[in-house]
Coordinates of C-alpha atoms in Angstrom, one line a residue:
X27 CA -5.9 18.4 11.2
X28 CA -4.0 15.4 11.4
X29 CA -0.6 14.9 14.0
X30 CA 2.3 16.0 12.1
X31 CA 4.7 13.1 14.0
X32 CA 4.3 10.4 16.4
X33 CA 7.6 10.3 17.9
X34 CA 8.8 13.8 18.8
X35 CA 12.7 14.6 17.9
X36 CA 13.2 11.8 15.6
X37 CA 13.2 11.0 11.8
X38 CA 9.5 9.3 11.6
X39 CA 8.4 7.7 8.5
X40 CA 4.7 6.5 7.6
X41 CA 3.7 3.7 5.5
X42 CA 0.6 2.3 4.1
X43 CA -0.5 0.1 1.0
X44 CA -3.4 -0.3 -1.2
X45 CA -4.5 -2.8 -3.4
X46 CA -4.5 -5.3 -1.0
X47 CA -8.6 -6.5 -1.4
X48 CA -8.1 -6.5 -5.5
X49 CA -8.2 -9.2 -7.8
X50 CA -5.9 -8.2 -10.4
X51 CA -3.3 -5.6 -10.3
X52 CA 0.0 -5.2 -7.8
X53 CA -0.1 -4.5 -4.2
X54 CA 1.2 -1.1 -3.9
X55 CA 2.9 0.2 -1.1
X56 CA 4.4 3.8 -0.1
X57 CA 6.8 5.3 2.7
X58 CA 7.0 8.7 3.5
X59 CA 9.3 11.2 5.7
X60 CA 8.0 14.4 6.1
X61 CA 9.7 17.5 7.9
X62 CA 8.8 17.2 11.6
X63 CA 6.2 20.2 12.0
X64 CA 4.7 19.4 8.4
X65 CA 1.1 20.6 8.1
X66 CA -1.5 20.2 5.5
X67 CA -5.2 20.5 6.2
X68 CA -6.0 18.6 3.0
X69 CA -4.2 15.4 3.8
X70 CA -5.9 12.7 5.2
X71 CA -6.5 9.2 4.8
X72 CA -6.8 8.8 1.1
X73 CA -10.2 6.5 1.4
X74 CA -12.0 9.9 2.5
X75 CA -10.6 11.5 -0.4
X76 CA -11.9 11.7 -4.2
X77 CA -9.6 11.2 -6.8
X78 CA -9.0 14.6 -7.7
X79 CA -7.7 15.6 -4.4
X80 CA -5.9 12.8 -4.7
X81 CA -4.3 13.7 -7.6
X82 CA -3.9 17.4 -6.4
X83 CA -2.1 16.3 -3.2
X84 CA 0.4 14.0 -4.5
X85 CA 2.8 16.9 -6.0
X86 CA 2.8 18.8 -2.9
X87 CA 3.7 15.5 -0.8
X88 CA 6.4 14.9 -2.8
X89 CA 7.7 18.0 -3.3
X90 CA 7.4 19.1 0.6
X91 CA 8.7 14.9 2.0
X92 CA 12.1 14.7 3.3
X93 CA 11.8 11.7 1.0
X94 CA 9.3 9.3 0.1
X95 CA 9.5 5.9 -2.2
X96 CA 7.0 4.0 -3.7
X97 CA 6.8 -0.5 -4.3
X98 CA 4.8 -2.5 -6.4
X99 CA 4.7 -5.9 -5.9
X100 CA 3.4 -8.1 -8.9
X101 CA 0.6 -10.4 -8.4
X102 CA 2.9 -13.7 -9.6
X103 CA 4.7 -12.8 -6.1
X104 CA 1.5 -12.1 -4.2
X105 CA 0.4 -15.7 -5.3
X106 CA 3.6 -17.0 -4.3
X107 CA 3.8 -15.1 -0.7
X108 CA 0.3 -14.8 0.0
X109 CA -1.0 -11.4 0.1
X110 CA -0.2 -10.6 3.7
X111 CA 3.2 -11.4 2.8
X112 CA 3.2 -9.3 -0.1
X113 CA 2.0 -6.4 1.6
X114 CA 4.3 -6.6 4.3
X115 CA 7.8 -7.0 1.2
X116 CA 6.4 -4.0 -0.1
X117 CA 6.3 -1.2 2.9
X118 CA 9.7 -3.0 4.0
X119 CA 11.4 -2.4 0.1
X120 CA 9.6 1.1 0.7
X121 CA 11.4 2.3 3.8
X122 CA 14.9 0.3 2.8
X123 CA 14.9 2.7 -0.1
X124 CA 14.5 5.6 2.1
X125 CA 17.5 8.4 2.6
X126 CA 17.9 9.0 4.7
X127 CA 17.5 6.1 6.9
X128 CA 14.2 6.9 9.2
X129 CA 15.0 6.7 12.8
X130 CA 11.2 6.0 13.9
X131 CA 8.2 4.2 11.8
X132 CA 4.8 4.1 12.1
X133 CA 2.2 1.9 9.8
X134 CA -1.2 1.7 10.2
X135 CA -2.5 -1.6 11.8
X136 CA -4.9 -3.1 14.0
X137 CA -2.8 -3.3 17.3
X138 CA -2.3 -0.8 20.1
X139 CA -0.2 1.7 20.5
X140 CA 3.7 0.0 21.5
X141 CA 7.1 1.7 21.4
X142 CA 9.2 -1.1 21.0
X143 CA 8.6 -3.8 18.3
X144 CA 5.4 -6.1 18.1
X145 CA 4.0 -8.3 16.1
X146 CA 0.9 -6.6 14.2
X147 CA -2.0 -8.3 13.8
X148 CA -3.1 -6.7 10.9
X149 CA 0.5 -6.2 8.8
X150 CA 3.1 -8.0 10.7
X151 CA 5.4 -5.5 10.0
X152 CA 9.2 -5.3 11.4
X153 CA 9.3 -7.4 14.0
X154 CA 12.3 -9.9 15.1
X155 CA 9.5 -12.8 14.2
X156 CA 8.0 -11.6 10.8
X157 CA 10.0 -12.5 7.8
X158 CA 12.6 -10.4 6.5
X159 CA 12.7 -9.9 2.7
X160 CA 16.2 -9.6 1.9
X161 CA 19.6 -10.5 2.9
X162 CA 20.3 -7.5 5.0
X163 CA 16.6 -7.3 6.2
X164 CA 17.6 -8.4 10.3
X165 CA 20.3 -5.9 10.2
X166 CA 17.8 -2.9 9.0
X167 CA 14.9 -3.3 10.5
X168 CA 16.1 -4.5 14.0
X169 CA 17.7 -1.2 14.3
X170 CA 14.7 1.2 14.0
X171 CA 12.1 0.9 16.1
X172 CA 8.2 1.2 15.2
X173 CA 4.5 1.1 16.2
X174 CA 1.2 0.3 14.3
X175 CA -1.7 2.5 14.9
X176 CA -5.0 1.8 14.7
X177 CA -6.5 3.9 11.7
X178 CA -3.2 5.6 12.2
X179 CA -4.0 6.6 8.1
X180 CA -6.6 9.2 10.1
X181 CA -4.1 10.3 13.1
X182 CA -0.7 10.9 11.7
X183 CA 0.3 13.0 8.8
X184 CA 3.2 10.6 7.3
X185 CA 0.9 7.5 7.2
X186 CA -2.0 9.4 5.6
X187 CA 0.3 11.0 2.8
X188 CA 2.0 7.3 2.1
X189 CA -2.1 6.3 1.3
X190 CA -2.1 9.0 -1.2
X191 CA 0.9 7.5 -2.4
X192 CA 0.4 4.1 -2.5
X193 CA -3.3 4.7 -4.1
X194 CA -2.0 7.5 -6.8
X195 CA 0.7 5.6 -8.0
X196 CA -1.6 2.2 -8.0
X197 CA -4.4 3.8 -9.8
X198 CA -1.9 5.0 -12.8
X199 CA -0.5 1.6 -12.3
X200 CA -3.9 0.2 -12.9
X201 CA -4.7 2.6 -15.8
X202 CA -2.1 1.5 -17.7
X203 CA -2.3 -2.1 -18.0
X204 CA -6.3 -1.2 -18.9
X205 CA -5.1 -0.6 -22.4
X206 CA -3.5 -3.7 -22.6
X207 CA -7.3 -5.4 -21.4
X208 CA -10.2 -2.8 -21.6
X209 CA -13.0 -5.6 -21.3
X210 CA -12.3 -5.7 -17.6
X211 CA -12.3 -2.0 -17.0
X212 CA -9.4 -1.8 -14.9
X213 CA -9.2 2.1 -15.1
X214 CA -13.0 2.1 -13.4
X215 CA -12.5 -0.8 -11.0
X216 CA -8.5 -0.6 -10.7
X217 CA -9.0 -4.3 -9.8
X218 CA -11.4 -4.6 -7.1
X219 CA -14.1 -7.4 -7.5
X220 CA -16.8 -5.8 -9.0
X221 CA -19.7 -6.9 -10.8
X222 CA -18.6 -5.9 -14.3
X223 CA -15.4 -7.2 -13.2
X224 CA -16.5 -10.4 -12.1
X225 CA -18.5 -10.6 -15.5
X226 CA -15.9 -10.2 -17.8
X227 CA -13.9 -12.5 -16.1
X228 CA -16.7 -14.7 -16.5
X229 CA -16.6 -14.3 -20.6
X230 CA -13.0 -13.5 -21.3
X231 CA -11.3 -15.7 -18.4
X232 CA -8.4 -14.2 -16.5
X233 CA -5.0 -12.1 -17.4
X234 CA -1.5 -12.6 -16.4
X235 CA -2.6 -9.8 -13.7
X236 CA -5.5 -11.5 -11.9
X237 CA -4.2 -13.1 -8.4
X238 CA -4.9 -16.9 -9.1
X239 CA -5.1 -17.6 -5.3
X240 CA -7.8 -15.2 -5.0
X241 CA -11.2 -16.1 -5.7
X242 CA -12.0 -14.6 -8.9
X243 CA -15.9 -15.9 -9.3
X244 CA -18.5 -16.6 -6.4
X245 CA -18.5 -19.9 -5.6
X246 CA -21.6 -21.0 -7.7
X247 CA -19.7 -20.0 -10.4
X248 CA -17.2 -22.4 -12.2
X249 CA -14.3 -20.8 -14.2
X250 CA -11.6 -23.0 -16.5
X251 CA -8.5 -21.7 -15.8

């Protein structure tokens, strides 16, 4: 079973995205507070999970969280910011919107364990050098302190149910614009480059959802935009 906190006796949130490897569709990020001895031998990171646990677990996350908050971010804005960028506005909107106010955060990155801020490799998340996405953004996030975790999705409790979260709400996300376009069978693929995808790119062009600084096609294949 999974750590129910990271930081004993404080307010910890988690927060994780998904979406971030697709070629259409938002990134999608979520933050979570749960109470501080929180168990759940289902949760985990949401990759190891099919969608119908998925599905199962999101009601009881969001009924059992202190509170929890969920961002999309569009892909005209993650062509504009780059997608590390985008990632990074979307887990910091996440845990602005937050009440209460988490006192401790934890994200999942590629960076060892530190208990003040860092810079993380991986997501770059809060630090007094990453950007800030909004006016008040020094004066929030320079206040609560944080560390990123490698595969902290598969350690802590928080960060594995803001996965769920982020991927749940995504994969609706993702199902609904595939009735606006049902050649490129978004509610299969939910965006990721695969084959069929890549194909009906190839004979229908691409959407006001398809990431334009992405590459959409391999490389020996030309595509007028």
């Amino acid at each position: 079973m999974l750590s129910p906190y990271f930081f004993l006796n404080s307010l910890e949130c988690g927060t994780d995205e998904a979406g971030r490897g697709c070629i259409a569709g938002p990134v999608t990020a979520a933050a979570v507070t749960l109470p501080a001895h929180f168990t759940n031998k289902f949760i985990k990171d949401s990759k190891l999970l099919n969608e119908k646990s998925r599905i199962a677990l999101r009601p009881i996350i969001e009924e059992q969280a202190i509170c929890f908050s969920i961002t999309h971010i569009d892909p005209l804005e993650i062509d504009a910011i780059n997608i590390l960028n985008a990632s990074i506005k979307a887990m910091q909107e996440c845990i602005k919107k937050l009440k209460p106010r988490p006192k401790y955060i934890i994200v999942d990155g590629n960076s060892s364990i530190n208990h003040s801020p860092i810079l993380c490799p991986t997501t770059g998340i809060i630090t007094n050098t990453v950007k800030k996405f909004s006016e008040d953004g020094d004066n929030f996030f320079n206040k609560i302190p944080f560390s990123c975790i490698v595969k902290g999705d598969s350690k802590y409790m928080s960060i594995a149910a803001a996965s769920i979260l982020a991927k749940t709400y995504r994969d609706d996300y993702m199902d609904k614009i595939h009735l606006e376009f049902p050649m490129y069978n978004w509610r299969k693929n939910k965006g990721y480059p695969t084959k069929e995808h890549r194909e009906a790119i190839k004979k229908y062009g691409v959407t006001k959802y398809h990431r334009m600084s992405f590459r959409l096609l391999p490389e020996q294949l030309e595509l007028d935009f």
